[in-house]
Amino acid sequence: MKKTVATTTIGCKVNLYDTQALLEGFILAGYDVVDFGDFADVYVINTCSVTNLADKKSRQMVGRARQRNPQGIVAAVGCSTQANADKYRGLGVDIVLGNAGKNELVALVNNFNRGGLWSLVFTPSKDFEEAQVFSDTDKTRAFLKVQDGCDSFCTYCIIPYVRGRSRSRKYDDVMAQAKIFAKAGYKEIVVAGIHVASYGKDLGGGSLLSLLGDIAAIDGIERVRLSSVEPNVITSEFCEFVANHPKFCDHLHLSLQSGSDEILKQMNRKYTAGDFRKAVQMIRAVSPDIAITTDIIAGFPAETDEHHAETMAFLKEIKLANLHVFPYSAKDGTQAAKMKLQLTKTVKTRRVRELLALSDGLEEAYYLRFVGRVVDVLVEEMNQDGYYVGKTTNYLPVHFIADSEVLQNDIVAVELEEVRDSKVFGRMK
């Protein structure tokens, strides 16, 4: 009887890619895949340490795995284990890995002898660790990891310490992976990395834009989407690419974090609110309907009511499509955790609520702009409460009715009719 493996992922798109690579290693070794909620011989938790909540959730997954099979092998890998290996020793974990050497996990599991914990937290790699993926957890879009690590060292962020310095995937390996996804039938590629804008700087040539163009040129790829980037990536060359490339999705997640220059400086961000405004203006000049979303941290140390008001006013001015809002969470090992004037949970919660309320209004206003238009929708789900569900290139969540059969992964034209409950509804043309 075949052994079984179950995985779960906490964190970012890069983690999702890494988990799938690990899973395929087990498949090639003869394991059957089961859901993480089921009984399995092996459980793999790909952990996250970007916030304290992510650390906590990562450790909770260990407990759940051990409850489901007390005799199973539990392996914890990734950022949280890299930063906090000792905290996993008493949780019933059998194998601990950091962010390097994940390719060795299958061999470690197969050679595991119960009775001692394998603690193998390596120094983050100086080179990109190649791992091909032949399918993805998402049926309609594939996450393509092209870069790992970060050189920015923002004062609130632990990632450079647990993932190491920025390093790029070799061009030929990226293209080989993209062609695998295209052959598997994926029509949309999401190009992802920890600091994806730095792609190519360590390779002695090549650039992110040329890479995006080459991926888009692969037969079968209909859409190329870019994960989070900073405003300084928005150059005239970037805008020209967006304006002239029909397969590049009109959706950008531009990292902001705060609308106050004083707080941005304390965060060690490499731009000002003015730089962000200019980037938004430049990209909208060539793509007026583009969806621009961002991240905001509420309650950074020493953030006053005036700083928060600056952020609110700035966001109202530039009218983004959506905000991803997070309360500041002090991370051990970061400079911000040592800063004075840490804010109370009450203050952070209030500011989060105000930002989320603003986000809801911005999102609805953006969605309403498209009512009455005909848009292309990549179908993700079928027959959800009588509707087909999918996304546009600018990431509108569309629920639509069709008079003829529609298949998952089809791209269909839909006329949008109304907005309700943070969704856009329409009918296939």
Short mmCIF file of C-alpha atoms in Angstrom, two decimals:
data_model
loop_
_atom_site.label_atom_id
_atom_site.label_comp_id
_atom_site.label_asym_id
_atom_site.label_seq_id
_atom_site.Cartn_x
_atom_site.Cartn_y
_atom_site.Cartn_z
CA MET A 1 0.00 0.00 0.00
CA LYS A 2 1.33 3.42 -0.95
CA LYS A 3 2.27 5.89 1.76
CA THR A 4 0.42 9.19 1.88
CA VAL A 5 1.56 12.79 2.26
CA ALA A 6 -0.35 15.95 3.12
CA THR A 7 0.86 19.55 2.95
CA THR A 8 -0.29 22.95 4.11
CA THR A 9 1.09 26.40 3.32
CA ILE A 10 1.08 29.54 5.42
CA GLY A 11 2.16 32.75 3.73
CA CYS A 12 3.02 34.09 0.32
CA LYS A 13 2.86 32.99 -3.32
CA VAL A 14 6.52 31.99 -3.17
CA ASN A 15 5.68 29.62 -0.34
CA LEU A 16 2.87 28.14 -2.45
CA TYR A 17 5.34 27.43 -5.22
CA ASP A 18 7.84 25.90 -2.79
CA THR A 19 5.17 23.65 -1.29
CA GLN A 20 4.13 22.37 -4.70
CA ALA A 21 7.76 21.59 -5.51
CA LEU A 22 8.07 19.63 -2.26
CA LEU A 23 4.82 17.80 -2.95
CA GLU A 24 5.94 16.73 -6.39
CA GLY A 25 9.10 15.31 -4.87
CA PHE A 26 6.93 13.03 -2.76
CA ILE A 27 4.77 12.10 -5.75
CA LEU A 28 7.85 11.09 -7.74
CA ALA A 29 8.92 8.98 -4.74
CA GLY A 30 5.64 7.05 -4.92
CA TYR A 31 3.48 8.82 -2.34
CA ASP A 32 -0.22 9.48 -2.75
CA VAL A 33 -1.44 12.98 -1.88
CA VAL A 34 -4.26 13.49 0.61
CA ASP A 35 -5.87 16.56 2.14
CA PHE A 36 -4.19 18.03 5.21
CA GLY A 37 -7.37 17.39 7.17
CA ASP A 38 -7.14 13.64 6.48
CA PHE A 39 -5.06 10.83 7.97
CA ALA A 40 -1.58 10.78 6.36
CA ASP A 41 1.73 9.04 6.88
CA VAL A 42 3.63 12.31 6.38
CA TYR A 43 2.57 15.91 7.07
CA VAL A 44 4.56 18.84 5.72
CA ILE A 45 3.94 22.36 7.06
CA ASN A 46 5.52 25.14 5.01
CA THR A 47 5.70 27.87 7.62
CA CYS A 48 5.65 31.67 7.52
CA SER A 49 7.21 34.26 9.82
CA VAL A 50 6.14 37.55 8.23
CA THR A 51 3.96 38.31 11.29
CA ASN A 52 3.60 36.89 14.79
CA LEU A 53 0.18 35.62 13.77
CA ALA A 54 1.75 33.69 10.88
CA ASP A 55 4.28 32.16 13.31
CA LYS A 56 1.45 31.16 15.64
CA LYS A 57 -0.62 29.65 12.85
CA SER A 58 2.41 27.72 11.59
CA ARG A 59 2.90 26.13 15.01
CA GLN A 60 -0.83 25.39 15.31
CA MET A 61 -0.66 23.37 12.08
CA VAL A 62 1.96 21.15 13.70
CA GLY A 63 -0.44 20.34 16.51
CA ARG A 64 -3.26 19.55 14.12
CA ALA A 65 -1.08 17.21 12.10
CA ARG A 66 0.05 15.36 15.23
CA GLN A 67 -3.58 14.95 16.37
CA ARG A 68 -4.60 13.43 13.05
CA ASN A 69 -1.87 10.80 13.14
CA PRO A 70 0.14 10.52 16.36
CA GLN A 71 2.47 8.02 14.67
CA GLY A 72 2.96 9.98 11.44
CA ILE A 73 6.07 11.91 10.45
CA VAL A 74 5.62 15.67 10.83
CA ALA A 75 8.02 17.97 9.00
CA ALA A 76 8.11 21.75 9.41
CA VAL A 77 10.01 23.83 6.87
CA GLY A 78 10.38 27.44 5.80
CA CYS A 79 10.63 30.90 7.29
CA SER A 80 9.23 30.33 10.78
CA THR A 81 11.44 27.31 11.36
CA GLN A 82 14.43 29.22 9.99
CA ALA A 83 13.84 31.98 12.55
CA ASN A 84 12.54 29.93 15.48
CA ALA A 85 13.86 26.37 15.23
CA ASP A 86 13.92 25.89 19.00
CA LYS A 87 10.20 26.64 19.33
CA TYR A 88 9.40 23.65 17.15
CA ARG A 89 11.39 21.16 19.22
CA GLY A 90 8.69 20.65 21.81
CA LEU A 91 5.75 20.56 19.41
CA GLY A 92 6.02 16.99 18.19
CA VAL A 93 7.93 17.84 15.01
CA ASP A 94 10.13 15.09 13.62
CA ILE A 95 12.04 17.00 10.94
CA VAL A 96 12.87 20.71 10.95
CA LEU A 97 14.22 22.46 7.85
CA GLY A 98 14.77 26.11 7.13
CA ASN A 99 14.69 27.71 3.68
CA ALA A 100 17.73 25.93 2.33
CA GLY A 101 18.02 22.26 1.49
CA LYS A 102 14.29 21.68 1.02
CA ASN A 103 15.11 19.39 -1.88
CA GLU A 104 16.47 16.94 0.70
CA LEU A 105 13.15 16.57 2.53
CA VAL A 106 11.93 13.42 0.77
CA ALA A 107 15.19 11.62 1.47
CA LEU A 108 15.10 12.72 5.11
CA VAL A 109 11.55 11.41 5.49
CA ASN A 110 12.36 8.08 3.82
CA ASN A 111 15.42 7.60 6.04
CA PHE A 112 13.76 8.83 9.20
CA ASN A 113 14.17 6.74 12.35
CA ARG A 114 11.86 7.75 15.17
CA GLY A 115 13.57 8.67 18.39
CA GLY A 116 15.37 11.85 17.51
CA LEU A 117 14.45 15.15 15.93
CA TRP A 118 16.34 16.15 12.83
CA SER A 119 17.19 19.82 13.24
CA LEU A 120 18.57 20.98 9.93
CA VAL A 121 18.23 24.73 9.79
CA PHE A 122 20.72 25.79 7.17
CA THR A 123 22.15 29.22 6.46
CA PRO A 124 20.04 30.71 3.65
CA SER A 125 21.47 29.79 0.28
CA LYS A 126 23.55 32.28 -1.71
CA ASP A 127 22.21 30.80 -4.95
CA PHE A 128 18.68 30.23 -6.21
CA GLU A 129 17.73 26.63 -5.38
CA GLU A 130 16.15 25.23 -8.51
CA ALA A 131 12.97 23.19 -8.12
CA GLN A 132 10.64 22.57 -11.05
CA VAL A 133 6.89 22.23 -10.65
CA PHE A 134 4.79 20.27 -13.14
CA SER A 135 1.37 21.37 -11.95
CA ASP A 136 0.01 23.93 -9.50
CA THR A 137 -2.57 24.01 -6.74
CA ASP A 138 -4.58 26.57 -8.71
CA LYS A 139 -6.34 25.14 -11.78
CA THR A 140 -6.42 28.32 -13.82
CA ARG A 141 -3.33 30.35 -12.92
CA ALA A 142 0.16 29.13 -12.09
CA PHE A 143 2.58 30.86 -9.74
CA LEU A 144 6.04 31.03 -11.28
CA LYS A 145 8.83 31.71 -8.78
CA VAL A 146 11.65 33.66 -10.44
CA GLN A 147 13.45 35.21 -7.46
CA ASP A 148 14.07 34.63 -3.75
CA GLY A 149 15.45 36.66 -0.85
CA CYS A 150 15.61 40.42 -0.29
CA ASP A 151 18.26 43.12 0.18
CA SER A 152 15.95 45.89 1.42
CA PHE A 153 16.07 45.26 5.20
CA CYS A 154 12.93 47.20 6.08
CA THR A 155 12.93 47.77 9.82
CA TYR A 156 9.74 45.75 10.43
CA CYS A 157 10.62 42.76 8.24
CA ILE A 158 12.30 39.47 9.14
CA ILE A 159 12.39 38.11 5.56
CA PRO A 160 16.01 39.06 4.61
CA TYR A 161 17.19 37.21 7.73
CA VAL A 162 15.22 34.01 7.07
CA ARG A 163 15.39 33.88 3.26
CA GLY A 164 18.77 35.52 2.69
CA ARG A 165 19.91 38.04 0.11
CA SER A 166 18.23 38.53 -3.25
CA ARG A 167 19.01 35.93 -5.90
CA SER A 168 17.46 35.26 -9.29
CA ARG A 169 16.43 32.09 -11.02
CA LYS A 170 18.39 31.43 -14.20
CA TYR A 171 16.63 32.55 -17.36
CA ASP A 172 16.65 29.10 -18.99
CA ASP A 173 15.16 27.54 -15.84
CA VAL A 174 12.41 30.17 -15.72
CA MET A 175 11.51 29.59 -19.34
CA ALA A 176 11.56 25.82 -18.93
CA GLN A 177 9.18 26.13 -15.99
CA ALA A 178 6.86 28.50 -17.88
CA LYS A 179 6.70 26.08 -20.83
CA ILE A 180 5.82 23.24 -18.46
CA PHE A 181 2.91 25.29 -17.14
CA ALA A 182 1.77 26.18 -20.67
CA LYS A 183 1.87 22.54 -21.73
CA ALA A 184 -0.18 21.63 -18.65
CA GLY A 185 -2.91 24.01 -19.86
CA TYR A 186 -2.46 27.04 -17.63
CA LYS A 187 -3.47 30.23 -19.42
CA GLU A 188 -2.35 32.70 -16.76
CA ILE A 189 1.11 32.95 -15.22
CA VAL A 190 1.73 34.95 -12.03
CA VAL A 191 5.41 35.91 -11.91
CA ALA A 192 6.36 35.88 -8.24
CA GLY A 193 9.30 36.47 -5.94
CA ILE A 194 10.11 37.89 -2.54
CA HIS A 195 11.44 41.07 -4.19
CA VAL A 196 10.63 40.30 -7.80
CA ALA A 197 11.65 43.75 -9.10
CA SER A 198 15.29 42.86 -8.38
CA TYR A 199 15.18 39.98 -10.85
CA GLY A 200 18.29 39.73 -13.01
CA LYS A 201 20.52 42.13 -11.09
CA ASP A 202 22.68 39.26 -9.83
CA LEU A 203 22.81 37.42 -13.16
CA GLY A 204 24.97 39.93 -15.01
CA GLY A 205 22.26 40.59 -17.56
CA GLY A 206 18.59 40.27 -18.31
CA SER A 207 15.73 42.22 -16.82
CA LEU A 208 12.29 41.65 -15.39
CA LEU A 209 10.58 43.28 -18.36
CA SER A 210 12.38 41.17 -20.95
CA LEU A 211 11.56 38.08 -18.90
CA LEU A 212 7.87 39.00 -18.75
CA GLY A 213 7.80 39.53 -22.50
CA ASP A 214 9.45 36.19 -23.20
CA ILE A 215 7.06 34.34 -20.89
CA ALA A 216 4.09 36.00 -22.59
CA ALA A 217 5.38 34.88 -26.00
CA ILE A 218 5.07 31.19 -25.08
CA ASP A 219 2.28 29.43 -26.99
CA GLY A 220 -0.75 28.85 -24.78
CA ILE A 221 -0.02 31.63 -22.29
CA GLU A 222 -2.83 34.21 -22.52
CA ARG A 223 -2.11 36.32 -19.46
CA VAL A 224 0.97 37.33 -17.49
CA ARG A 225 0.46 38.89 -14.08
CA LEU A 226 3.09 40.40 -11.79
CA SER A 227 3.14 39.97 -8.02
CA SER A 228 3.90 42.82 -5.60
CA VAL A 229 6.43 45.46 -6.68
CA GLU A 230 7.62 48.77 -5.25
CA PRO A 231 6.81 52.11 -6.91
CA ASN A 232 10.37 52.65 -8.11
CA VAL A 233 9.86 49.86 -10.66
CA ILE A 234 7.40 52.12 -12.53
CA THR A 235 9.71 53.72 -15.08
CA SER A 236 8.94 55.04 -18.56
CA GLU A 237 10.24 51.73 -19.93
CA PHE A 238 7.86 49.81 -17.67
CA CYS A 239 4.92 52.00 -18.71
CA GLU A 240 5.77 51.47 -22.39
CA PHE A 241 5.72 47.72 -21.81
CA VAL A 242 2.33 47.89 -20.10
CA ALA A 243 0.89 50.08 -22.82
CA ASN A 244 2.08 47.89 -25.70
CA HIS A 245 1.87 44.32 -24.41
CA PRO A 246 -1.62 42.81 -24.83
CA LYS A 247 -0.99 39.84 -22.53
CA PHE A 248 0.20 41.82 -19.50
CA CYS A 249 -2.64 42.01 -16.97
CA ASP A 250 -3.87 45.49 -16.09
CA HIS A 251 -3.46 44.91 -12.37
CA LEU A 252 -0.51 45.96 -10.21
CA HIS A 253 0.07 45.52 -6.51
CA LEU A 254 2.29 48.48 -5.60
CA SER A 255 3.72 48.36 -2.11
CA LEU A 256 3.06 51.52 -0.03
CA GLN A 257 2.82 50.62 3.73
CA SER A 258 2.21 54.23 4.84
CA GLY A 259 1.19 57.57 3.36
CA SER A 260 3.44 59.45 5.78
CA ASP A 261 6.99 60.20 4.65
CA GLU A 262 8.16 60.26 8.25
CA ILE A 263 6.85 56.74 8.89
CA LEU A 264 8.17 55.48 5.55
CA LYS A 265 11.62 56.70 6.60
CA GLN A 266 11.31 54.90 9.95
CA MET A 267 10.34 51.76 8.02
CA ASN A 268 13.48 52.14 5.82
CA ARG A 269 11.35 52.16 2.69
CA LYS A 270 13.24 53.48 -0.33
CA TYR A 271 10.57 55.88 -1.60
CA THR A 272 8.27 58.68 -0.47
CA ALA A 273 4.52 59.15 -0.77
CA GLY A 274 5.31 61.55 -3.61
CA ASP A 275 7.23 58.82 -5.42
CA PHE A 276 4.22 56.52 -5.04
CA ARG A 277 1.86 59.21 -6.37
CA LYS A 278 4.10 59.76 -9.39
CA ALA A 279 4.23 56.01 -10.09
CA VAL A 280 0.42 55.78 -9.98
CA GLN A 281 0.07 58.78 -12.30
CA MET A 282 2.57 57.34 -14.78
CA ILE A 283 0.93 53.96 -15.00
CA ARG A 284 -2.60 55.39 -15.22
CA ALA A 285 -1.48 57.64 -18.07
CA VAL A 286 -0.93 54.55 -20.25
CA SER A 287 -3.56 52.29 -18.64
CA PRO A 288 -6.43 54.38 -17.21
CA ASP A 289 -8.51 51.40 -16.05
CA ILE A 290 -5.68 49.49 -14.38
CA ALA A 291 -6.39 48.09 -10.92
CA ILE A 292 -3.75 49.32 -8.49
CA THR A 293 -3.82 47.75 -5.04
CA THR A 294 -1.47 48.14 -2.09
CA ASP A 295 -0.45 47.04 1.41
CA ILE A 296 -0.85 49.29 4.44
CA ILE A 297 0.62 48.70 7.92
CA ALA A 298 -1.50 50.30 10.65
CA GLY A 299 0.02 51.32 13.96
CA PHE A 300 3.74 51.27 13.23
CA PRO A 301 5.78 52.36 16.29
CA ALA A 302 5.44 56.11 16.98
CA GLU A 303 2.75 56.48 14.32
CA THR A 304 0.67 59.37 15.63
CA ASP A 305 -2.94 60.24 14.83
CA GLU A 306 -1.51 62.86 12.46
CA HIS A 307 0.57 60.25 10.62
CA HIS A 308 -2.49 58.02 10.32
CA ALA A 309 -4.55 60.95 9.03
CA GLU A 310 -1.84 61.61 6.42
CA THR A 311 -2.17 58.04 5.21
CA MET A 312 -5.96 58.22 5.08
CA ALA A 313 -5.89 61.51 3.16
CA PHE A 314 -3.28 60.20 0.73
CA LEU A 315 -5.29 57.05 0.00
CA LYS A 316 -8.47 59.05 -0.55
CA GLU A 317 -6.58 61.25 -2.98
CA ILE A 318 -5.07 58.54 -5.18
CA LYS A 319 -8.17 56.28 -5.12
CA LEU A 320 -6.68 52.78 -5.41
CA ALA A 321 -8.81 49.73 -6.23
CA ASN A 322 -8.27 47.93 -2.94
CA LEU A 323 -6.17 48.00 0.25
CA HIS A 324 -4.60 45.05 2.05
CA VAL A 325 -4.47 46.25 5.66
CA PHE A 326 -2.37 44.75 8.46
CA PRO A 327 -1.92 45.84 12.07
CA TYR A 328 1.77 46.29 12.88
CA SER A 329 3.16 43.17 14.52
CA ALA A 330 6.52 43.42 16.30
CA LYS A 331 8.87 40.71 15.06
CA ASP A 332 11.76 39.57 17.25
CA GLY A 333 15.04 40.21 15.46
CA THR A 334 13.87 43.34 13.60
CA GLN A 335 14.83 46.94 14.33
CA ALA A 336 11.22 48.07 14.61
CA ALA A 337 10.58 45.63 17.47
CA LYS A 338 13.17 47.55 19.51
CA MET A 339 11.71 50.97 18.78
CA LYS A 340 10.13 53.02 21.52
CA LEU A 341 6.48 54.11 21.51
CA GLN A 342 4.97 50.78 20.52
CA LEU A 343 1.23 51.35 20.05
CA THR A 344 -1.54 49.57 21.91
CA LYS A 345 -3.70 46.90 20.32
CA THR A 346 -6.72 49.18 20.79
CA VAL A 347 -5.16 51.96 18.69
CA LYS A 348 -4.02 49.57 15.97
CA THR A 349 -7.43 47.91 15.81
CA ARG A 350 -9.20 51.26 15.42
CA ARG A 351 -6.88 52.32 12.62
CA VAL A 352 -7.27 48.99 10.83
CA ARG A 353 -11.06 49.39 10.92
CA GLU A 354 -10.86 52.89 9.47
CA LEU A 355 -8.56 51.74 6.69
CA LEU A 356 -10.74 48.72 5.89
CA ALA A 357 -13.84 50.91 5.71
CA LEU A 358 -11.99 53.17 3.29
CA SER A 359 -10.90 50.14 1.27
CA ASP A 360 -14.50 48.91 0.98
CA GLY A 361 -15.56 52.25 -0.47
CA LEU A 362 -12.63 52.42 -2.89
CA GLU A 363 -13.26 48.87 -4.06
CA GLU A 364 -16.95 49.44 -4.73
CA ALA A 365 -16.24 52.67 -6.61
CA TYR A 366 -13.68 50.89 -8.77
CA TYR A 367 -15.99 47.96 -9.52
CA LEU A 368 -18.88 50.27 -10.44
CA ARG A 369 -16.78 51.85 -13.19
CA PHE A 370 -17.11 48.64 -15.19
CA VAL A 371 -20.86 48.08 -14.99
CA GLY A 372 -22.20 48.03 -18.53
CA ARG A 373 -18.90 46.99 -20.06
CA VAL A 374 -18.04 43.69 -21.74
CA VAL A 375 -14.91 42.08 -20.22
CA ASP A 376 -12.95 38.86 -20.64
CA VAL A 377 -13.23 36.48 -17.69
CA LEU A 378 -10.98 33.51 -16.98
CA VAL A 379 -13.35 30.89 -15.54
CA GLU A 380 -12.21 29.45 -12.21
CA GLU A 381 -15.28 27.76 -10.75
CA MET A 382 -18.52 26.38 -12.11
CA ASN A 383 -22.04 26.54 -10.74
CA GLN A 384 -21.44 28.43 -7.49
CA ASP A 385 -24.99 29.25 -6.38
CA GLY A 386 -26.01 29.13 -10.02
CA TYR A 387 -23.13 31.32 -11.25
CA TYR A 388 -19.87 30.74 -12.99
CA VAL A 389 -16.98 32.52 -11.24
CA GLY A 390 -13.78 33.99 -12.63
CA LYS A 391 -11.40 36.93 -12.80
CA THR A 392 -10.80 39.66 -15.35
CA THR A 393 -7.31 40.82 -16.27
CA ASN A 394 -7.72 43.65 -13.73
CA TYR A 395 -8.76 41.08 -11.11
CA LEU A 396 -12.47 41.85 -10.85
CA PRO A 397 -14.22 38.92 -9.12
CA VAL A 398 -17.00 38.20 -11.63
CA HIS A 399 -20.04 35.96 -11.06
CA PHE A 400 -21.96 35.39 -14.28
CA ILE A 401 -24.79 33.44 -15.86
CA ALA A 402 -24.27 31.58 -19.13
CA ASP A 403 -26.89 30.15 -21.50
CA SER A 404 -24.44 27.55 -22.83
CA GLU A 405 -21.90 25.30 -21.14
CA VAL A 406 -18.69 26.92 -19.94
CA LEU A 407 -15.61 24.99 -18.87
CA GLN A 408 -13.08 25.78 -16.20
CA ASN A 409 -10.08 27.62 -17.70
CA ASP A 410 -12.15 29.05 -20.56
CA ILE A 411 -11.84 32.77 -21.26
CA VAL A 412 -15.29 34.18 -22.06
CA ALA A 413 -16.83 37.59 -22.74
CA VAL A 414 -19.17 38.78 -20.00
CA GLU A 415 -21.33 41.90 -19.84
CA LEU A 416 -21.22 43.31 -16.30
CA GLU A 417 -24.58 44.32 -14.85
CA GLU A 418 -24.28 45.14 -11.14
CA VAL A 419 -22.08 45.20 -8.04
CA ARG A 420 -23.09 43.70 -4.72
CA ASP A 421 -21.35 42.08 -1.75
CA SER A 422 -17.87 42.92 -3.12
CA LYS A 423 -18.57 41.00 -6.32
CA VAL A 424 -19.44 41.96 -9.89
CA PHE A 425 -22.35 40.16 -11.53
CA GLY A 426 -23.09 39.75 -15.22
CA ARG A 427 -24.13 37.55 -18.12
CA MET A 428 -22.03 35.86 -20.78
CA LYS A 429 -22.35 37.49 -24.19
#
